[in-house]
Coordinates of C-alpha atoms in Angstrom, one line a residue:
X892 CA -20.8 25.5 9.8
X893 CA -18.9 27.8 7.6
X894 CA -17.8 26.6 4.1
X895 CA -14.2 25.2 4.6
X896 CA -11.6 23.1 2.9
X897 CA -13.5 20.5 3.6
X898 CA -16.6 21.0 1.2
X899 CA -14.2 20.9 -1.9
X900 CA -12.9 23.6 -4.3
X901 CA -13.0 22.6 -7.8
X902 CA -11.3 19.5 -10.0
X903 CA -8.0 18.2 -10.1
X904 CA -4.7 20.3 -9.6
X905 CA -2.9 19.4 -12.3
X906 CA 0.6 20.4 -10.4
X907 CA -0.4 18.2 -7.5
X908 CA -1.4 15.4 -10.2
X909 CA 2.4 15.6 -11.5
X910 CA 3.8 15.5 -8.0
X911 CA 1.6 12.4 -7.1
X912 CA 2.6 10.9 -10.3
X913 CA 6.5 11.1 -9.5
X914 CA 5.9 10.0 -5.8
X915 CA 3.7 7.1 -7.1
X916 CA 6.9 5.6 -9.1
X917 CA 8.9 4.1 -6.4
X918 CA 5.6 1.7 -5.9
X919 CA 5.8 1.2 -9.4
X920 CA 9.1 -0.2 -8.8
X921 CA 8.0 -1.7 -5.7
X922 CA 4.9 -3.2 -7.7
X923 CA 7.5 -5.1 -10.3
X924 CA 9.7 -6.3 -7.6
X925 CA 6.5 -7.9 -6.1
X926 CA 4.9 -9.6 -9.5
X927 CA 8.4 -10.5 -10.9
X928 CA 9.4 -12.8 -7.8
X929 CA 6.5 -15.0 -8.9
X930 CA 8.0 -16.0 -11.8
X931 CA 11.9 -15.7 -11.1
X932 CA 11.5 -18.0 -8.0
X933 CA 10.5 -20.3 -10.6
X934 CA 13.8 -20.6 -12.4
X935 CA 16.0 -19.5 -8.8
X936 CA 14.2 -22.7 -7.4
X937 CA 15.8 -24.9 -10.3
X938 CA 18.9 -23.5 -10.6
X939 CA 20.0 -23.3 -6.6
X940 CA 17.6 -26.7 -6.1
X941 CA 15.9 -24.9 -2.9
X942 CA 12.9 -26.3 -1.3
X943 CA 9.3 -24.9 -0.2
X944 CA 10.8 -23.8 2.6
X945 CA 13.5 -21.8 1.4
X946 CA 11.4 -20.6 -1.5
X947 CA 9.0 -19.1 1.3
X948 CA 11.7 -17.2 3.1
X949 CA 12.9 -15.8 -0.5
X950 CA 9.2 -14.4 -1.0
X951 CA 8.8 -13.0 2.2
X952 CA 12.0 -12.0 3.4
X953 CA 11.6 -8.6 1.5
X954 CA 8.5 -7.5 3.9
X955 CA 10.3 -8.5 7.0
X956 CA 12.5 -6.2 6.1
X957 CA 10.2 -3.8 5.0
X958 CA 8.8 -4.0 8.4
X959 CA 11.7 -2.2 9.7
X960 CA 12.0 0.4 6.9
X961 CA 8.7 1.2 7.4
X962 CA 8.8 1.7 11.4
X963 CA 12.3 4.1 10.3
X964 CA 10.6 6.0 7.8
X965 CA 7.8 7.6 10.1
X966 CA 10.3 9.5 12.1
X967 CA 13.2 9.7 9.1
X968 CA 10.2 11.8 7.1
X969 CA 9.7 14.0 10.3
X970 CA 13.2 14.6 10.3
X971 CA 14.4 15.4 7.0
X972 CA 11.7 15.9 4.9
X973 CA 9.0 13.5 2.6
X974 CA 10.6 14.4 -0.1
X975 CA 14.3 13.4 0.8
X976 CA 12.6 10.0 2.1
X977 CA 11.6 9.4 -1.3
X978 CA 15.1 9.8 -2.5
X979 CA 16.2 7.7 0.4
X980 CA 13.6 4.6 -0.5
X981 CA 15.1 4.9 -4.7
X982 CA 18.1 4.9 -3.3
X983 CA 18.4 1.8 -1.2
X984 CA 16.2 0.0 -3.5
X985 CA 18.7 0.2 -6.0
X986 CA 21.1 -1.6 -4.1
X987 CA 19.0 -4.2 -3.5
X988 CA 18.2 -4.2 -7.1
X989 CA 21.6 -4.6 -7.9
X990 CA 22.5 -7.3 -5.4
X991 CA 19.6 -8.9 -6.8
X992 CA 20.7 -9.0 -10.0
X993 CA 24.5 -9.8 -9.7
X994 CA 22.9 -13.2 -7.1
X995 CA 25.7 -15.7 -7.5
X996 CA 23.9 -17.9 -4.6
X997 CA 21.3 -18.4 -2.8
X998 CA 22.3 -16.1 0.7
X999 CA 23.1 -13.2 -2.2
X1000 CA 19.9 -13.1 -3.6
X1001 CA 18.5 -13.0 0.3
X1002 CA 20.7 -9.8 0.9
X1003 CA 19.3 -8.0 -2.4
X1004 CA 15.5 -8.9 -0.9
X1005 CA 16.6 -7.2 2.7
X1006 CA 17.8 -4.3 1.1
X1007 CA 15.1 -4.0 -1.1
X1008 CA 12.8 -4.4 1.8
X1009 CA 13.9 -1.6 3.3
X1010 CA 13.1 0.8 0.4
X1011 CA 10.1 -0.3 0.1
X1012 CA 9.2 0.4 3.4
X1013 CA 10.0 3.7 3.6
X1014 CA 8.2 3.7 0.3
X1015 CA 5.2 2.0 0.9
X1016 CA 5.1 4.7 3.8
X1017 CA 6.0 7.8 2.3
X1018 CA 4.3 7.8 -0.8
X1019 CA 0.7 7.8 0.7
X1020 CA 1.2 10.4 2.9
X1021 CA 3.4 12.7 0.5
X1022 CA 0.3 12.8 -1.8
X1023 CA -2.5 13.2 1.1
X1024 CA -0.6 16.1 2.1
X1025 CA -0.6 18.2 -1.1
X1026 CA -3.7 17.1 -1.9
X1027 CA -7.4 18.8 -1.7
X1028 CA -9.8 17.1 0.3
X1029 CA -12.2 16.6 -3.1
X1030 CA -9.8 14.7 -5.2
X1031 CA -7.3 13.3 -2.0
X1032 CA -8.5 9.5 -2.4
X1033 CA -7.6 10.0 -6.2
X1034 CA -4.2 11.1 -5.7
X1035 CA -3.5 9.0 -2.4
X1036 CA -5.0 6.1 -4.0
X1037 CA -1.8 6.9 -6.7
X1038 CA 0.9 4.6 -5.0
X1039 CA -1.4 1.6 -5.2
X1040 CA -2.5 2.1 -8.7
X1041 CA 1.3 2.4 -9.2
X1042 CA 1.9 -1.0 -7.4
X1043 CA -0.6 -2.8 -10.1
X1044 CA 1.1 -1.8 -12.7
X1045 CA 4.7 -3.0 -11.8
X1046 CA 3.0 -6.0 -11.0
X1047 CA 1.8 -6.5 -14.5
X1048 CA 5.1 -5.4 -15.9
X1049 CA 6.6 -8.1 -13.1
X1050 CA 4.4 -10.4 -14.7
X1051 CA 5.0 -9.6 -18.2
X1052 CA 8.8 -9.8 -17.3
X1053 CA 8.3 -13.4 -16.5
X1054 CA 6.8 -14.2 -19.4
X1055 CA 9.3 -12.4 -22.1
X1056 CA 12.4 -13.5 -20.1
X1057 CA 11.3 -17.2 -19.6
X1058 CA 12.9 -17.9 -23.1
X1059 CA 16.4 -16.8 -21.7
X1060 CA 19.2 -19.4 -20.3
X1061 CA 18.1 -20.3 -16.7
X1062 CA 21.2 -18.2 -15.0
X1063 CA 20.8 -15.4 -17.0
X1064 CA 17.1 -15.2 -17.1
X1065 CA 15.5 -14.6 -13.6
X1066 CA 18.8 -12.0 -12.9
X1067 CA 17.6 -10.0 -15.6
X1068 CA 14.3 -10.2 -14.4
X1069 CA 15.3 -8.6 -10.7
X1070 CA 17.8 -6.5 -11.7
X1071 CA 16.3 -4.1 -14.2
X1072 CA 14.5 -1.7 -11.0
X1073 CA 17.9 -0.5 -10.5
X1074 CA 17.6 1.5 -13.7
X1075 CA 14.5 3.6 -13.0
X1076 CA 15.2 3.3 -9.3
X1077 CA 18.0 6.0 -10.2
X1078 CA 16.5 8.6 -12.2
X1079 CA 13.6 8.7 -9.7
X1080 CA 15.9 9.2 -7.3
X1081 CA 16.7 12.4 -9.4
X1082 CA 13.8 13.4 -10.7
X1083 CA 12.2 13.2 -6.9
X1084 CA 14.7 16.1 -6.0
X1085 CA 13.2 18.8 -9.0
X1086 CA 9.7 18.0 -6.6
X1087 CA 8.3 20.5 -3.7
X1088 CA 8.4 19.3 0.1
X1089 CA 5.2 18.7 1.6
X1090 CA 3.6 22.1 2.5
X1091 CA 2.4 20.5 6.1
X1092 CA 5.4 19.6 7.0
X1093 CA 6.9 22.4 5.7
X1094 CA 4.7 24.2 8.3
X1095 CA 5.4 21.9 11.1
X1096 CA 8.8 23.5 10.8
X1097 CA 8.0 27.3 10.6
X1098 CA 9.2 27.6 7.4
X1099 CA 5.3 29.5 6.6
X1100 CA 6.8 30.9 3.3
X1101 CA 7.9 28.3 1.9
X1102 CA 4.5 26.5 2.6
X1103 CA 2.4 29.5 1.1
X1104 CA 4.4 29.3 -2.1
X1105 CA 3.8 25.2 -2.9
X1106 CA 0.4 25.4 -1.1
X1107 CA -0.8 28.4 -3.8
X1108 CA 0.4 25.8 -6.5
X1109 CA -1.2 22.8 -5.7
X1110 CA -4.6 24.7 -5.0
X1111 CA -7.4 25.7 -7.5
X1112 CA -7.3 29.2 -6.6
X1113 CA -6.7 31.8 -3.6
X1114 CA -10.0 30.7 -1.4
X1115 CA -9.2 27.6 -1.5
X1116 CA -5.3 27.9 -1.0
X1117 CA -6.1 30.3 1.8
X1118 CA -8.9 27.9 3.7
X1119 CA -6.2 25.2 3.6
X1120 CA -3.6 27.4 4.8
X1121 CA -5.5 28.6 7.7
X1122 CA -6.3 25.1 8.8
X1123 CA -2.6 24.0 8.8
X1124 CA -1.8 27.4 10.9
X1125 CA -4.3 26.5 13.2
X1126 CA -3.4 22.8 14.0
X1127 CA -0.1 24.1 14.2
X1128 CA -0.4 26.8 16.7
X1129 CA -0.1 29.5 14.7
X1130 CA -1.7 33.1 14.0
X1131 CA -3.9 33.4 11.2
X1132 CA -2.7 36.5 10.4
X1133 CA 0.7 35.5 10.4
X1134 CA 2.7 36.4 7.2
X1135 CA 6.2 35.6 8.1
X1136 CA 8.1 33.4 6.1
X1137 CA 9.3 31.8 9.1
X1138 CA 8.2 31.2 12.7
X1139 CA 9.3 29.9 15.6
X1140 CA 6.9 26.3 16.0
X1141 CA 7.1 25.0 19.8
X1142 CA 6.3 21.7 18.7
X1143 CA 8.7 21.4 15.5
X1144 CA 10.5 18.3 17.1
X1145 CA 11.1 16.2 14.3
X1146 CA 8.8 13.5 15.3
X1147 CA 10.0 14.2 19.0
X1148 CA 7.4 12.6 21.8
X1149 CA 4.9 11.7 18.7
X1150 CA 4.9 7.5 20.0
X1151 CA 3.9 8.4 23.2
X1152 CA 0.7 10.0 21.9
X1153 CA 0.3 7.0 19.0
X1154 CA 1.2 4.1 21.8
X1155 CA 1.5 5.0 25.5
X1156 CA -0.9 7.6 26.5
X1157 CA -3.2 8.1 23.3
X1158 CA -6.7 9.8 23.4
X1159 CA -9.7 8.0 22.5
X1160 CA -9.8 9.7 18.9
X1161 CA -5.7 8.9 18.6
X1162 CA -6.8 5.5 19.8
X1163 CA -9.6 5.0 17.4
X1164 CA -7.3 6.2 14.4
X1165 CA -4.5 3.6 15.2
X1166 CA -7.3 0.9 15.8
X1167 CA -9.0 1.8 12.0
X1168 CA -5.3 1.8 10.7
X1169 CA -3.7 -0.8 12.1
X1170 CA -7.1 -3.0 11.4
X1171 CA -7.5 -1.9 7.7
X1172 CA -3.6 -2.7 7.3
X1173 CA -4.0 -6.3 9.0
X1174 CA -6.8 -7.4 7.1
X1175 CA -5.3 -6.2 4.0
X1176 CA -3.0 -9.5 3.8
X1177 CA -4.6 -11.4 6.6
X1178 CA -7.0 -12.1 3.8
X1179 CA -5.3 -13.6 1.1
X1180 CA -4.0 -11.5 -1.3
X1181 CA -0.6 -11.8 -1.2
X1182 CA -0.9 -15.8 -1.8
X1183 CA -2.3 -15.0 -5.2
X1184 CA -0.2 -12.5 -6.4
X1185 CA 3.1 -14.7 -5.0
X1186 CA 2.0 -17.8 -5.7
X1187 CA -0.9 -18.1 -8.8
X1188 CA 1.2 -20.3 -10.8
X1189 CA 0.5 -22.7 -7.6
X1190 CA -2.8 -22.0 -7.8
X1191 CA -3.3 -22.8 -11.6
X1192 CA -1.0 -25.9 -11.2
X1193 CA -3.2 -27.8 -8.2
X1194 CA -6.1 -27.0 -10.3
X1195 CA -4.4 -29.0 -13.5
X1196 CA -2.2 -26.7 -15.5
X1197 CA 1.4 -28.3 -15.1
X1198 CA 2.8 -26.0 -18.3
X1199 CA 5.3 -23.4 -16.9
X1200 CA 4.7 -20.8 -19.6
X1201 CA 1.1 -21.2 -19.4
X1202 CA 1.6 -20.6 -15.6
X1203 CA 3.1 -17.4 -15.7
X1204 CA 0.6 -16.6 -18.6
X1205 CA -2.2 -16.9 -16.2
X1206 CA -0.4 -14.7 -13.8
X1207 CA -0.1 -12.0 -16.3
X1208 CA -3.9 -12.3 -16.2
X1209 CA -4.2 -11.7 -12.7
X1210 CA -2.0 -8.2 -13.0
X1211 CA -4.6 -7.5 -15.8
X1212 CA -7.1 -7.7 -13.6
X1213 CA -5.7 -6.0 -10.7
X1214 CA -4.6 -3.4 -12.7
X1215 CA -8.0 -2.5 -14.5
X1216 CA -9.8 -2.6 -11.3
X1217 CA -6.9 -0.4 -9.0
X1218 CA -8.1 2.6 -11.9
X1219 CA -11.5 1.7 -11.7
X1220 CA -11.5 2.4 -7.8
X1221 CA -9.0 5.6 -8.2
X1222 CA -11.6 7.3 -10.1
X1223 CA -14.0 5.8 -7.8
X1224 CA -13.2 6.7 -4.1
X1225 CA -13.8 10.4 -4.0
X1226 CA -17.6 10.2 -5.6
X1227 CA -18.5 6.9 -4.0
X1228 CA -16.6 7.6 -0.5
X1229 CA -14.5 4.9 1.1
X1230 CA -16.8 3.4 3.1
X1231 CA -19.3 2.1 0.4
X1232 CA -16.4 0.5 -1.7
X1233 CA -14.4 -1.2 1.2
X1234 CA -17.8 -2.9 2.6
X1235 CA -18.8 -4.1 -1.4
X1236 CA -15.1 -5.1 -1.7
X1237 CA -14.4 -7.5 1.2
X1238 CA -18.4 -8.7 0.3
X1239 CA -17.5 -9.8 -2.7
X1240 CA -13.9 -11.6 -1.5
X1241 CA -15.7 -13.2 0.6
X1242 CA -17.9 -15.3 -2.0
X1243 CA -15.2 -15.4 -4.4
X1244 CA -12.7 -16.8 -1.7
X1245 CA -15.4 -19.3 -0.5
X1246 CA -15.9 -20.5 -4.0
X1247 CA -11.8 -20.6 -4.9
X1248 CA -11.6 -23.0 -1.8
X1249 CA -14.1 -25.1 -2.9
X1250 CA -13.2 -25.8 -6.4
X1251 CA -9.3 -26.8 -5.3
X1252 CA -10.7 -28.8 -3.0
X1253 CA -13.2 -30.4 -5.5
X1254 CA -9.8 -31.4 -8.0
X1255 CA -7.8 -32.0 -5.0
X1256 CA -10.3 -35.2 -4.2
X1257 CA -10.0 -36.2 -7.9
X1258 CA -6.3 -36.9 -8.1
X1259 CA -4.8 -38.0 -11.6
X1260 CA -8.1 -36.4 -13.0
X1261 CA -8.3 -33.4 -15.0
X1262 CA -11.5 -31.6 -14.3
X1263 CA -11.9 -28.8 -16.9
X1264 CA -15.5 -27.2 -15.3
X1265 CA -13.8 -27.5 -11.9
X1266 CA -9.9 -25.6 -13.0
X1267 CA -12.1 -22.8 -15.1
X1268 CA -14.4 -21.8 -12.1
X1269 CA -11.1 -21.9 -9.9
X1270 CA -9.2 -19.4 -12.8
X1271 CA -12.7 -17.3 -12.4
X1272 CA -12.8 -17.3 -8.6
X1273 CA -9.5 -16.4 -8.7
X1274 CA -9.8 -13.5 -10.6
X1275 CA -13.3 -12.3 -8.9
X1276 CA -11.4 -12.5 -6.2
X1277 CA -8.5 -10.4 -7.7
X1278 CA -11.5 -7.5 -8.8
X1279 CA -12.8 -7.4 -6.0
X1280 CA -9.7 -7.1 -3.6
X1281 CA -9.0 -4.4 -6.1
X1282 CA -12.2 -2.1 -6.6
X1283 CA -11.5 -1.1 -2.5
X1284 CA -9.6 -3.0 0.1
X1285 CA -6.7 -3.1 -2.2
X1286 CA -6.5 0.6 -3.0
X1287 CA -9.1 2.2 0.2
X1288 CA -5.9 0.6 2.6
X1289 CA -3.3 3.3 1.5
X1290 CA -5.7 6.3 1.2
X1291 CA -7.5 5.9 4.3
X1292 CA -4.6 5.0 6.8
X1293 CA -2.8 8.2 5.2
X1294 CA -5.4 10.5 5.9
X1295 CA -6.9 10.1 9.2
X1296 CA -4.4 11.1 11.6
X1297 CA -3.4 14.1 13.1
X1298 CA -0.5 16.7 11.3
X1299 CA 2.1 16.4 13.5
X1300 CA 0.6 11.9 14.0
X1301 CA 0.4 11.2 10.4
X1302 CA 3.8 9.8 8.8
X1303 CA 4.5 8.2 12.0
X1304 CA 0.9 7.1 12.6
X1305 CA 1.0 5.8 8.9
X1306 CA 4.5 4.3 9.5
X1307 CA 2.8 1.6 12.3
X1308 CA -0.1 0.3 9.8
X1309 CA 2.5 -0.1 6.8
X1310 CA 4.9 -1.8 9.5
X1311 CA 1.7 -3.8 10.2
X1312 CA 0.9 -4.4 6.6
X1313 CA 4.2 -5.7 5.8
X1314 CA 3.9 -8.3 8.7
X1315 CA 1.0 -9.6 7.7
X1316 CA 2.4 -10.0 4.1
X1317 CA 5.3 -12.0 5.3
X1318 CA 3.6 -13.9 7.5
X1319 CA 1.4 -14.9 4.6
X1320 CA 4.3 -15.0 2.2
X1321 CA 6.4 -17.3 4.1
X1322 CA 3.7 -20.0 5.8
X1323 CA 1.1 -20.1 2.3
X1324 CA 2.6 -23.2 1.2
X1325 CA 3.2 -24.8 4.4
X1326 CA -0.4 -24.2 5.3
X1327 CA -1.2 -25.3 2.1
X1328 CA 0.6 -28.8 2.5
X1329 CA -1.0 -28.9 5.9
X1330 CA -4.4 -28.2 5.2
X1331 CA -4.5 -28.5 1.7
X1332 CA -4.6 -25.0 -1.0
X1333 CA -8.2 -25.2 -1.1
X1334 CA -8.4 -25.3 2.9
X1335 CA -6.2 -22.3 2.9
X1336 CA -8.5 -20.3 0.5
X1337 CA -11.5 -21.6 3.1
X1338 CA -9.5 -19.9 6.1
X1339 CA -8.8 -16.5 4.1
X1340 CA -12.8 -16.4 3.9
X1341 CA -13.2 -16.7 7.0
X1342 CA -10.7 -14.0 8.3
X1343 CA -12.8 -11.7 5.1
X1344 CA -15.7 -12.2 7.2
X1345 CA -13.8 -11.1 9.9
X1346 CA -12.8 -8.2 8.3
X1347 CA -16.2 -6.7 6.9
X1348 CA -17.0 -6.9 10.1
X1349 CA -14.5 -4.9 11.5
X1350 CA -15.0 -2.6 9.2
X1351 CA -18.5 -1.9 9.4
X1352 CA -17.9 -0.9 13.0
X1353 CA -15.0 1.0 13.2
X1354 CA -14.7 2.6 9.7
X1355 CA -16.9 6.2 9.1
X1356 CA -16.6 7.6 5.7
X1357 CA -13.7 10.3 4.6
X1358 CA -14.9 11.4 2.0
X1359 CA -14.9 14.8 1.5
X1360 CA -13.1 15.8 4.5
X1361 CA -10.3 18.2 5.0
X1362 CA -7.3 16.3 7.0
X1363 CA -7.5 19.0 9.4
X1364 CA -11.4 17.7 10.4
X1365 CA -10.5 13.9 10.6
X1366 CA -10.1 14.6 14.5
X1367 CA -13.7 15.7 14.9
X1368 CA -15.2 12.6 12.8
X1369 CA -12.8 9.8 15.0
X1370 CA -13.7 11.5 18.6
X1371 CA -16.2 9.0 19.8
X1372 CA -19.6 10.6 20.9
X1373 CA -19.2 10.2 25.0
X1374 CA -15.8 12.3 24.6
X1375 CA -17.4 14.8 22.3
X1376 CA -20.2 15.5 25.0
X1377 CA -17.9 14.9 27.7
X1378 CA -16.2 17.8 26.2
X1379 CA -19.4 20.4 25.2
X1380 CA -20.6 20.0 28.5
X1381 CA -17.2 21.0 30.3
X1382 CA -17.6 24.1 28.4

């Protein structure tokens, strides 16, 4: 095989870095809206006197909503552009932001959460993709891998938000805490505009020129520019030797006929891509995640910490710790390849996730005791459990689902696992402390190890390793071997 885009052409683009840096801040934003609801729902639970139940809703409601952002954005990014989606996502999260903010009751505060939900679906979509696309196939998990680094941190500014507002008077406090997005909401929203389109997309609309000119500047020289152009031309159905700034593209539709191929009449490689995606966005949530970063104060108080501040202090820990190990695996996922991390990742949730659930369970049997070995192991479990989410399934989920499909697939192909992802996080969201109550916290932890298990499993099988590859030669590696001889001998 001839050398091609895929083999890698040098280090890191540092005009692609700053592009991937300014997409990656509306997860930032997302990130903080995430880890701040921990604490806030503290004080919003005192001051409207709401129950578990409602308290669940008010975590949850947000991915709901982001659900049907994220299920918009697909074919809103085909339409207008990734980088106007972008703008789009700032946009409407700042009006959730605000609404958030201003809260005057209980059905307010649920309004901001919708609204915000919506942005960050198109976000949690858009950002992925936006950076797989300008990317070069040796550093793409680096700068894919962006948004979720992105997310870590807002959570540990969330976090750290608790714990500096805690002091404030209980109706001014957690509205302070929720509004403040809408600030850098709007000079992203801005500063988004001063950023280049996507050259792919760019492409899939004839407007070659255009393409050329942002391709040559997030590439590490001509060759390489070149390869990746002449891969994009190709996939698009156009002439190598075209040099025209723009060309007439038969199947520039806008996103036109693109679910048929994802949903009603895919091919096996189409299939197998939606099957990896939709899987590694399932199992994402379906394993637990989302119960510690919503509700560690819960954790830390059924395993004997009843102080509030010290609470929220040990949540602060956990966005240390997700945060540490989010750059860890960013630097980590182009040399050690997807594959490797995800498998040690959900290995090591696994244990730690069997061991959480056993040490609530051991001071849930103790009642009116304080059992200091048994609360340290569950603040260790908990953040093993936190590393190791972290180091790969945390991150791997957002680079891999953005890179395997096809050009004219990918944003809306990437739009069904986030729509997916933000299910599952509800679901989890809004039934953690119910299950809990039912089965007790440490019995929930037990089932979240179980559905790990589950996961590895599922990913051993139906996972191959992207490293290295151009987007343009994901089809080859997803076209299961009977097709692929199926085909050669038809020829």
């Amino acid at each position: 095989m001839e050398k091609g885009v895929g083999e890698g052409h040098g280090g890191l683009n540092k005009y692609a870095l700053g592009c991937s840096l300014v997409a990656s801040m509306i997860s930032i934003i997302f990130g903080y809206d995430t880890g701040v609801m921990s604490g806030a729902m503290i004080y919003v639970k005192d001051e409207f006197h709401i129950g578990d139940g409602k308290t669940e809703i008010l975590a949850g409601i947000l991915n709901l909503c982001a659900l049907v952002g994220s299920l918009c954005a697909g074919r809103t990014s085909d339409a207008i552009g990734r980088r106007y989606t972008i703008v789009l996502a700032a946009v409407i999260f700042l009006m959730g932001s605000v609404l958030m903010g201003y809260g005057p009751n209980y059905g307010m505060l649920i309004a901001g959460r919708c609204t915000a939900g919506i942005g960050v679906g198109f976000a949690l979509m858009i950002g992925p993709v936006y950076s797989a696309e300008l990317s070069s196939p040796s550093t793409r998990g680096f700068l894919t891998g962006l948004p979720e680094l992105g997310i870590s941190i807002g959570i540990l500014l969330g976090y750290l938000s608790n714990y500096i507002f805690s002091g404030l008077p209980l109706k001014l406090g957690w509205r302070v805490m929720l509004g403040i997005p809408a600030i850098p909401s709007l000079f992203l929203a801005i500063g988004v505009l001063k950023m280049p389109e996507s050259p792919r997309w760019l492409i899939l609309q004839g407007r070659l020129g255009e393409a050329t000119k942002i391709m040559y500047k997030v590439s590490n020289g001509a060759e390489e520019a070149d390869a990746r152009l002449s891969d994009m031309k190709r996939i698009a159905g156009i002439d190598d030797k075209c040099k025209d700034d723009v060309v007439k593209i038969e199947t520039a539709t806008q996103g036109k006929g693109v679910w048929r191929e994802l949903l009603i009449k895919p091919t096996p490689t189409v299939r197998w891509m939606l099957m990896a995606a939709v899987g590694i966005h399932f199992f994402e949530h379906a394993t637990g995640i989302e119960a510690v970063v919503l509700y560690s104060h819960r954790i830390v108080e059924a395993a004997g910490i009843e102080d509030k501040r010290k609470q929220i202090l040990f949540t602060v820990g956990v966005g240390l710790t997700k945060f540490i190990f989010v750059v860890t695996a960013t630097f980590l996922v182009d040399r050690v390849g997807r594959r490797k991390l995800l498998l040690t990742s959900v290995g090591g949730m696994v244990i730690s996730l069997f061991g959480l659930g056993t040490f609530l369970t051991i001071v849930h049997q103790h009642p009116g005791e304080r059992i200091v070995w048994a609360l340290v192991l569950s603040i260790i479990t908990t953040y093993t459990f936190v590393m190791s989410f972290n180091i790969g399934l945390g991150p791997i989920t957002w680079v891999y689902s953005a890179e395997i499909f096809p050009m004219k697939l990918r944003a809306q192909g990437a739009s069904i696992g986030v729509a997916v992802n933000r299910l599952m996080n509800a679901m989890v969201s809004m039934t953690f402390l119910t299950i809990s109550n039912a089965i007790t916290i440490g019995g929930a932890f037990y089932m979240f190890a179980g559905i790990s298990v589950m996961a590895w499993l599922f990913f051993f099988v139906f996972c191959p390793e992207t490293k290295g590859k151009s987007l343009e030669e994901m089809e080859q590696l997803f076209t299961p071997k009977s097709s692929s001889t199926n085909a050669n001998n038809s020829k």
